[in-house]
PDB file of C-alpha atoms in Angstrom:
ATOM      1  CA  MET A   1      -0.099   0.094  -0.036  1.00  0.00           C
ATOM      2  CA  PRO A   2       1.234   3.647  -0.501  1.00  0.00           C
ATOM      3  CA  ASP A   3       1.572   4.092   3.239  1.00  0.00           C
ATOM      4  CA  GLY A   4       3.854   1.102   3.506  1.00  0.00           C
ATOM      5  CA  GLY A   5       1.661  -1.327   4.985  1.00  0.00           C
ATOM      6  CA  PHE A   6      -0.092  -4.358   3.551  1.00  0.00           C
ATOM      7  CA  ALA A   7      -3.876  -5.133   2.902  1.00  0.00           C
ATOM      8  CA  GLU A   8      -5.443  -8.303   3.828  1.00  0.00           C
ATOM      9  CA  ILE A   9      -7.453  -8.264   0.675  1.00  0.00           C
ATOM     10  CA  PRO A  10      -7.189  -6.449  -2.748  1.00  0.00           C
ATOM     11  CA  GLY A  11      -8.549  -2.991  -2.443  1.00  0.00           C
ATOM     12  CA  GLY A  12      -8.498  -3.115   1.330  1.00  0.00           C
ATOM     13  CA  ASP A  13      -6.838  -0.815   3.784  1.00  0.00           C
ATOM     14  CA  SER A  14      -3.474  -1.686   5.282  1.00  0.00           C
ATOM     15  CA  ARG A  15      -3.638  -3.803   8.451  1.00  0.00           C
ATOM     16  CA  PRO A  16      -0.954  -4.460  11.065  1.00  0.00           C
ATOM     17  CA  ASP A  17      -1.422  -8.145  11.014  1.00  0.00           C
ATOM     18  CA  ALA A  18      -1.130  -8.366   7.279  1.00  0.00           C
ATOM     19  CA  THR A  19       1.741  -6.045   7.347  1.00  0.00           C
ATOM     20  CA  ALA A  20       3.527  -8.087   9.902  1.00  0.00           C
ATOM     21  CA  TRP A  21       3.127 -11.364   8.000  1.00  0.00           C
ATOM     22  CA  ALA A  22       4.223  -9.817   4.786  1.00  0.00           C
ATOM     23  CA  THR A  23       7.296  -8.428   6.465  1.00  0.00           C
ATOM     24  CA  LEU A  24       8.204 -11.797   7.968  1.00  0.00           C
ATOM     25  CA  CYS A  25       7.698 -13.578   4.581  1.00  0.00           C
ATOM     26  CA  LEU A  26       9.779 -11.138   2.722  1.00  0.00           C
ATOM     27  CA  GLU A  27      12.519 -11.036   5.376  1.00  0.00           C
ATOM     28  CA  SER A  28      12.802 -14.899   5.448  1.00  0.00           C
ATOM     29  CA  PHE A  29      13.756 -14.720   1.667  1.00  0.00           C
ATOM     30  CA  ARG A  30      15.955 -11.710   2.168  1.00  0.00           C
ATOM     31  CA  THR A  31      14.338  -9.897  -0.608  1.00  0.00           C
ATOM     32  CA  HIS A  32      12.859  -6.426  -1.131  1.00  0.00           C
ATOM     33  CA  PRO A  33      14.585  -4.718   1.872  1.00  0.00           C
ATOM     34  CA  GLU A  34      13.136  -1.224   0.995  1.00  0.00           C
ATOM     35  CA  ILE A  35       9.640  -2.807   1.178  1.00  0.00           C
ATOM     36  CA  VAL A  36      10.402  -4.474   4.452  1.00  0.00           C
ATOM     37  CA  ALA A  37      11.775  -1.222   5.859  1.00  0.00           C
ATOM     38  CA  GLY A  38       8.656   0.598   4.996  1.00  0.00           C
ATOM     39  CA  ALA A  39       6.502  -2.106   6.410  1.00  0.00           C
ATOM     40  CA  ARG A  40       8.364  -2.014   9.719  1.00  0.00           C
ATOM     41  CA  GLU A  41       8.010   1.893   9.796  1.00  0.00           C
ATOM     42  CA  LYS A  42       4.356   1.422   9.364  1.00  0.00           C
ATOM     43  CA  LEU A  43       4.169  -0.959  12.216  1.00  0.00           C
ATOM     44  CA  ALA A  44       6.287   1.186  14.524  1.00  0.00           C
ATOM     45  CA  THR A  45       4.033   4.229  13.608  1.00  0.00           C
ATOM     46  CA  ALA A  46       0.955   2.189  14.567  1.00  0.00           C
ATOM     47  CA  GLN A  47       2.384   1.427  18.075  1.00  0.00           C
ATOM     48  CA  LEU A  48       0.397   2.940  21.015  1.00  0.00           C
ATOM     49  CA  PRO A  49       2.240   4.385  24.121  1.00  0.00           C
ATOM     50  CA  ASN A  50       1.483   1.219  26.118  1.00  0.00           C
ATOM     51  CA  GLY A  51       3.537  -0.853  23.552  1.00  0.00           C
ATOM     52  CA  SER A  52       0.583  -2.579  21.720  1.00  0.00           C
ATOM     53  CA  ILE A  53       0.007  -2.530  18.103  1.00  0.00           C
ATOM     54  CA  PRO A  54      -3.705  -2.758  17.642  1.00  0.00           C
ATOM     55  CA  LEU A  55      -5.802  -3.768  14.620  1.00  0.00           C
ATOM     56  CA  ALA A  56      -6.992  -0.338  14.186  1.00  0.00           C
ATOM     57  CA  PRO A  57      -6.287   3.137  15.932  1.00  0.00           C
ATOM     58  CA  ASP A  58      -9.951   3.450  16.852  1.00  0.00           C
ATOM     59  CA  TYR A  59     -10.078  -0.015  18.386  1.00  0.00           C
ATOM     60  CA  PRO A  60      -7.096  -0.222  20.728  1.00  0.00           C
ATOM     61  CA  GLU A  61      -8.661  -3.177  22.695  1.00  0.00           C
ATOM     62  CA  ALA A  62      -7.957  -5.396  19.741  1.00  0.00           C
ATOM     63  CA  PHE A  63      -4.244  -5.683  20.399  1.00  0.00           C
ATOM     64  CA  TRP A  64      -3.601  -9.073  19.042  1.00  0.00           C
ATOM     65  CA  PRO A  65      -1.511  -8.201  16.144  1.00  0.00           C
ATOM     66  CA  THR A  66       1.253  -7.093  18.589  1.00  0.00           C
ATOM     67  CA  ALA A  67       2.908 -10.401  18.764  1.00  0.00           C
ATOM     68  CA  ALA A  68       3.286 -10.829  14.969  1.00  0.00           C
ATOM     69  CA  ALA A  69       4.399  -7.161  14.714  1.00  0.00           C
ATOM     70  CA  ALA A  70       7.027  -7.852  17.476  1.00  0.00           C
ATOM     71  CA  MET A  71       8.392 -10.633  15.301  1.00  0.00           C
ATOM     72  CA  ALA A  72       8.346  -8.475  12.286  1.00  0.00           C
ATOM     73  CA  LEU A  73      10.409  -5.775  13.902  1.00  0.00           C
ATOM     74  CA  HIS A  74      12.736  -8.202  15.605  1.00  0.00           C
ATOM     75  CA  GLY A  75      16.435  -7.842  14.406  1.00  0.00           C
ATOM     76  CA  ASP A  76      16.207  -4.532  12.937  1.00  0.00           C
ATOM     77  CA  LEU A  77      18.228  -1.941  15.183  1.00  0.00           C
ATOM     78  CA  ARG A  78      16.305   1.016  13.672  1.00  0.00           C
ATOM     79  CA  PHE A  79      13.172  -0.297  15.285  1.00  0.00           C
ATOM     80  CA  SER A  80      14.628  -1.952  18.494  1.00  0.00           C
ATOM     81  CA  ALA A  81      12.791   0.545  20.763  1.00  0.00           C
ATOM     82  CA  ALA A  82       9.438  -0.375  19.218  1.00  0.00           C
ATOM     83  CA  HIS A  83      10.064  -4.105  19.377  1.00  0.00           C
ATOM     84  CA  ASP A  84      11.112  -3.894  23.062  1.00  0.00           C
ATOM     85  CA  LYS A  85       8.056  -1.979  23.900  1.00  0.00           C
ATOM     86  CA  ALA A  86       5.934  -4.590  22.179  1.00  0.00           C
ATOM     87  CA  ILE A  87       7.689  -7.389  24.005  1.00  0.00           C
ATOM     88  CA  ASP A  88       7.113  -5.506  27.367  1.00  0.00           C
ATOM     89  CA  PHE A  89       3.478  -5.144  26.478  1.00  0.00           C
ATOM     90  CA  LEU A  90       3.222  -8.927  25.821  1.00  0.00           C
ATOM     91  CA  LEU A  91       4.823  -9.751  29.188  1.00  0.00           C
ATOM     92  CA  ALA A  92       2.448  -7.444  30.996  1.00  0.00           C
ATOM     93  CA  THR A  93      -0.755  -8.531  29.266  1.00  0.00           C
ATOM     94  CA  SER A  94      -2.814 -11.645  29.926  1.00  0.00           C
ATOM     95  CA  GLY A  95      -6.298 -13.025  29.020  1.00  0.00           C
ATOM     96  CA  ARG A  96      -8.851 -13.127  31.657  1.00  0.00           C
ATOM     97  CA  GLN A  97      -8.351 -16.135  33.987  1.00  0.00           C
ATOM     98  CA  ILE A  98     -11.564 -17.748  35.156  1.00  0.00           C
ATOM     99  CA  VAL A  99     -11.672 -20.326  37.948  1.00  0.00           C
ATOM    100  CA  LYS A 100     -13.504 -23.381  36.456  1.00  0.00           C
ATOM    101  CA  LYS A 101     -16.719 -24.294  38.330  1.00  0.00           C
ATOM    102  CA  PRO A 102     -17.611 -28.057  38.633  1.00  0.00           C
ATOM    103  CA  ASP A 103     -20.737 -27.334  36.261  1.00  0.00           C
ATOM    104  CA  SER A 104     -18.743 -25.542  33.669  1.00  0.00           C
ATOM    105  CA  PRO A 105     -19.815 -26.468  30.139  1.00  0.00           C
ATOM    106  CA  THR A 106     -16.414 -26.359  28.689  1.00  0.00           C
ATOM    107  CA  GLY A 107     -13.588 -28.946  29.259  1.00  0.00           C
ATOM    108  CA  HIS A 108     -10.532 -26.822  29.342  1.00  0.00           C
ATOM    109  CA  ASP A 109      -8.814 -25.223  32.373  1.00  0.00           C
ATOM    110  CA  SER A 110      -9.961 -21.549  32.088  1.00  0.00           C
ATOM    111  CA  SER A 111      -7.563 -20.325  34.949  1.00  0.00           C
ATOM    112  CA  ILE A 112      -4.282 -20.765  32.955  1.00  0.00           C
ATOM    113  CA  PRO A 113      -2.751 -17.450  31.846  1.00  0.00           C
ATOM    114  CA  GLY A 114      -2.376 -16.903  28.125  1.00  0.00           C
ATOM    115  CA  TRP A 115      -3.090 -14.235  25.642  1.00  0.00           C
ATOM    116  CA  SER A 116      -6.502 -12.992  24.157  1.00  0.00           C
ATOM    117  CA  TRP A 117      -7.444 -11.518  20.885  1.00  0.00           C
ATOM    118  CA  ILE A 118      -9.108  -8.498  22.630  1.00  0.00           C
ATOM    119  CA  ASP A 119      -8.393  -6.807  26.110  1.00  0.00           C
ATOM    120  CA  GLN A 120     -10.356  -8.216  29.008  1.00  0.00           C
ATOM    121  CA  THR A 121     -11.452 -11.431  27.263  1.00  0.00           C
ATOM    122  CA  HIS A 122     -10.532 -15.033  27.657  1.00  0.00           C
ATOM    123  CA  SER A 123      -7.154 -16.490  26.325  1.00  0.00           C
ATOM    124  CA  TRP A 124      -7.382 -18.451  23.119  1.00  0.00           C
ATOM    125  CA  VAL A 125      -5.053 -20.711  21.134  1.00  0.00           C
ATOM    126  CA  GLU A 126      -3.702 -18.504  18.267  1.00  0.00           C
ATOM    127  CA  PRO A 127      -3.042 -15.302  20.241  1.00  0.00           C
ATOM    128  CA  THR A 128      -1.216 -17.320  22.891  1.00  0.00           C
ATOM    129  CA  ALA A 129       0.787 -19.287  20.322  1.00  0.00           C
ATOM    130  CA  MET A 130       2.002 -16.091  18.501  1.00  0.00           C
ATOM    131  CA  ALA A 131       2.921 -14.440  21.791  1.00  0.00           C
ATOM    132  CA  ILE A 132       4.918 -17.599  22.903  1.00  0.00           C
ATOM    133  CA  ARG A 133       6.701 -17.427  19.607  1.00  0.00           C
ATOM    134  CA  ALA A 134       7.468 -13.662  19.620  1.00  0.00           C
ATOM    135  CA  LEU A 135       8.879 -14.191  23.340  1.00  0.00           C
ATOM    136  CA  THR A 136      10.889 -17.303  22.418  1.00  0.00           C
ATOM    137  CA  LEU A 137      12.521 -15.324  19.564  1.00  0.00           C
ATOM    138  CA  VAL A 138      14.017 -12.927  22.035  1.00  0.00           C
ATOM    139  CA  GLY A 139      15.371 -15.742  24.389  1.00  0.00           C
ATOM    140  CA  LYS A 140      12.556 -15.688  27.039  1.00  0.00           C
ATOM    141  CA  SER A 141      11.595 -19.502  26.427  1.00  0.00           C
ATOM    142  CA  ASN A 142      12.069 -20.021  30.220  1.00  0.00           C
ATOM    143  CA  HIS A 143       9.954 -17.039  31.277  1.00  0.00           C
ATOM    144  CA  GLU A 144       6.942 -17.920  33.529  1.00  0.00           C
ATOM    145  CA  ARG A 145       4.619 -16.338  30.951  1.00  0.00           C
ATOM    146  CA  VAL A 146       6.055 -18.555  28.191  1.00  0.00           C
ATOM    147  CA  ARG A 147       5.696 -21.612  30.388  1.00  0.00           C
ATOM    148  CA  SER A 148       2.131 -20.877  31.447  1.00  0.00           C
ATOM    149  CA  GLY A 149       1.354 -20.296  27.648  1.00  0.00           C
ATOM    150  CA  VAL A 150       2.759 -23.842  26.770  1.00  0.00           C
ATOM    151  CA  SER A 151       0.658 -25.240  29.575  1.00  0.00           C
ATOM    152  CA  LEU A 152      -2.439 -23.524  28.108  1.00  0.00           C
ATOM    153  CA  LEU A 153      -1.856 -24.959  24.687  1.00  0.00           C
ATOM    154  CA  LEU A 154      -1.217 -28.555  25.974  1.00  0.00           C
ATOM    155  CA  ASP A 155      -4.372 -28.126  27.996  1.00  0.00           C
ATOM    156  CA  ARG A 156      -6.249 -27.139  24.927  1.00  0.00           C
ATOM    157  CA  GLN A 157      -5.028 -29.887  22.638  1.00  0.00           C
ATOM    158  CA  LEU A 158      -7.933 -31.937  21.492  1.00  0.00           C
ATOM    159  CA  PRO A 159      -8.239 -35.557  22.672  1.00  0.00           C
ATOM    160  CA  GLY A 160      -7.739 -36.802  19.188  1.00  0.00           C
ATOM    161  CA  GLY A 161      -4.989 -34.383  18.379  1.00  0.00           C
ATOM    162  CA  GLY A 162      -4.806 -30.731  17.015  1.00  0.00           C
ATOM    163  CA  TRP A 163      -6.287 -27.523  18.188  1.00  0.00           C
ATOM    164  CA  ASN A 164      -9.168 -25.208  17.226  1.00  0.00           C
ATOM    165  CA  TYR A 165      -9.684 -21.610  18.520  1.00  0.00           C
ATOM    166  CA  GLY A 166      -9.347 -22.823  22.134  1.00  0.00           C
ATOM    167  CA  ASN A 167     -12.268 -25.043  23.306  1.00  0.00           C
ATOM    168  CA  THR A 168     -11.791 -28.833  23.744  1.00  0.00           C
ATOM    169  CA  THR A 169     -15.312 -29.962  24.704  1.00  0.00           C
ATOM    170  CA  VAL A 170     -18.605 -28.275  25.316  1.00  0.00           C
ATOM    171  CA  TYR A 171     -21.414 -29.865  27.244  1.00  0.00           C
ATOM    172  CA  GLY A 172     -19.528 -33.042  26.885  1.00  0.00           C
ATOM    173  CA  LYS A 173     -19.184 -32.918  23.057  1.00  0.00           C
ATOM    174  CA  THR A 174     -15.508 -32.873  21.644  1.00  0.00           C
ATOM    175  CA  LEU A 175     -15.028 -30.134  19.138  1.00  0.00           C
ATOM    176  CA  ASN A 176     -13.171 -30.454  15.751  1.00  0.00           C
ATOM    177  CA  ALA A 177      -9.551 -29.446  15.162  1.00  0.00           C
ATOM    178  CA  MET A 178      -8.710 -26.670  12.720  1.00  0.00           C
ATOM    179  CA  PRO A 179      -5.594 -26.923  10.642  1.00  0.00           C
ATOM    180  CA  ALA A 180      -4.645 -23.430  10.899  1.00  0.00           C
ATOM    181  CA  SER A 181      -4.836 -23.263  14.753  1.00  0.00           C
ATOM    182  CA  THR A 182      -3.109 -26.655  14.808  1.00  0.00           C
ATOM    183  CA  GLY A 183      -0.272 -25.510  12.554  1.00  0.00           C
ATOM    184  CA  THR A 184       0.281 -22.233  14.643  1.00  0.00           C
ATOM    185  CA  ALA A 185       0.155 -24.070  17.969  1.00  0.00           C
ATOM    186  CA  LEU A 186       2.757 -26.589  16.807  1.00  0.00           C
ATOM    187  CA  TRP A 187       4.947 -23.945  15.442  1.00  0.00           C
ATOM    188  CA  SER A 188       4.984 -22.081  18.664  1.00  0.00           C
ATOM    189  CA  LEU A 189       5.673 -25.251  20.770  1.00  0.00           C
ATOM    190  CA  THR A 190       8.865 -26.130  18.746  1.00  0.00           C
ATOM    191  CA  GLY A 191      11.625 -26.943  21.141  1.00  0.00           C
ATOM    192  CA  LEU A 192       9.269 -26.125  24.179  1.00  0.00           C
ATOM    193  CA  THR A 193       7.694 -29.544  24.707  1.00  0.00           C
ATOM    194  CA  GLN A 194       8.522 -33.231  24.543  1.00  0.00           C
ATOM    195  CA  PRO A 195       7.721 -34.698  21.002  1.00  0.00           C
ATOM    196  CA  GLU A 196       5.433 -37.476  22.418  1.00  0.00           C
ATOM    197  CA  GLN A 197       3.206 -34.763  23.781  1.00  0.00           C
ATOM    198  CA  VAL A 198       2.144 -33.388  20.224  1.00  0.00           C
ATOM    199  CA  ALA A 199       2.944 -36.473  18.115  1.00  0.00           C
ATOM    200  CA  PHE A 200      -0.742 -37.308  17.590  1.00  0.00           C
ATOM    201  CA  SER A 201      -1.195 -33.640  16.517  1.00  0.00           C
ATOM    202  CA  LEU A 202       1.442 -33.742  14.019  1.00  0.00           C
ATOM    203  CA  ASP A 203      -0.056 -36.974  12.644  1.00  0.00           C
ATOM    204  CA  LEU A 204      -3.527 -35.347  12.325  1.00  0.00           C
ATOM    205  CA  LEU A 205      -2.105 -32.340  10.566  1.00  0.00           C
ATOM    206  CA  GLN A 206      -0.334 -34.523   8.171  1.00  0.00           C
ATOM    207  CA  GLN A 207      -3.680 -36.278   7.521  1.00  0.00           C
ATOM    208  CA  GLN A 208      -5.254 -33.092   6.828  1.00  0.00           C
ATOM    209  CA  LEU A 209      -2.699 -31.535   4.385  1.00  0.00           C
ATOM    210  CA  PRO A 210      -3.896 -33.343   1.276  1.00  0.00           C
ATOM    211  CA  GLN A 211      -7.365 -31.832   1.743  1.00  0.00           C
ATOM    212  CA  LEU A 212      -6.341 -28.228   2.327  1.00  0.00           C
TER     213      LEU A 212
END
């Protein structure tokens, strides 16, 4: 886009999540450094004083792009201040923790700290996975927030393998795994868990791949 960001769809406005993923993709191929620099500038400009990089300026509660943006800013000294502020925000932010009642309709442990899509809401799989990845990238794999995030993901792993947005069972019914959620969770758990803890999820994803 003319402002340096990337849109999610043709003709759309630039968004920080699309900008972050495009930056990570281009950077991984070491191509178009001028576009990468412009995209990082766009992300840094979108950062709020608290360190978050929200979906839109008029919706600061939707701060979930912060983790992807932190990964996109990582490694570029020109944006180290913005990157560090984003990391500090992730460390200081948590989804709502709810003590599980005996009659709860959901099967997962809602008291484990993770990360949410939107402020003051429950923790879910993909924002937790992305925050884990952003923090692991800066050497914080042993931080208590990362450890609790790993515990959350393992708790949300479905009985038959894989993950969805973050529920395992509802009213006794096991929900289905979603390939994108499964892939994101497995990506974030790399090196942070024992292979046997996620082997059946890897098998499930491999079975789903030909259908995607």
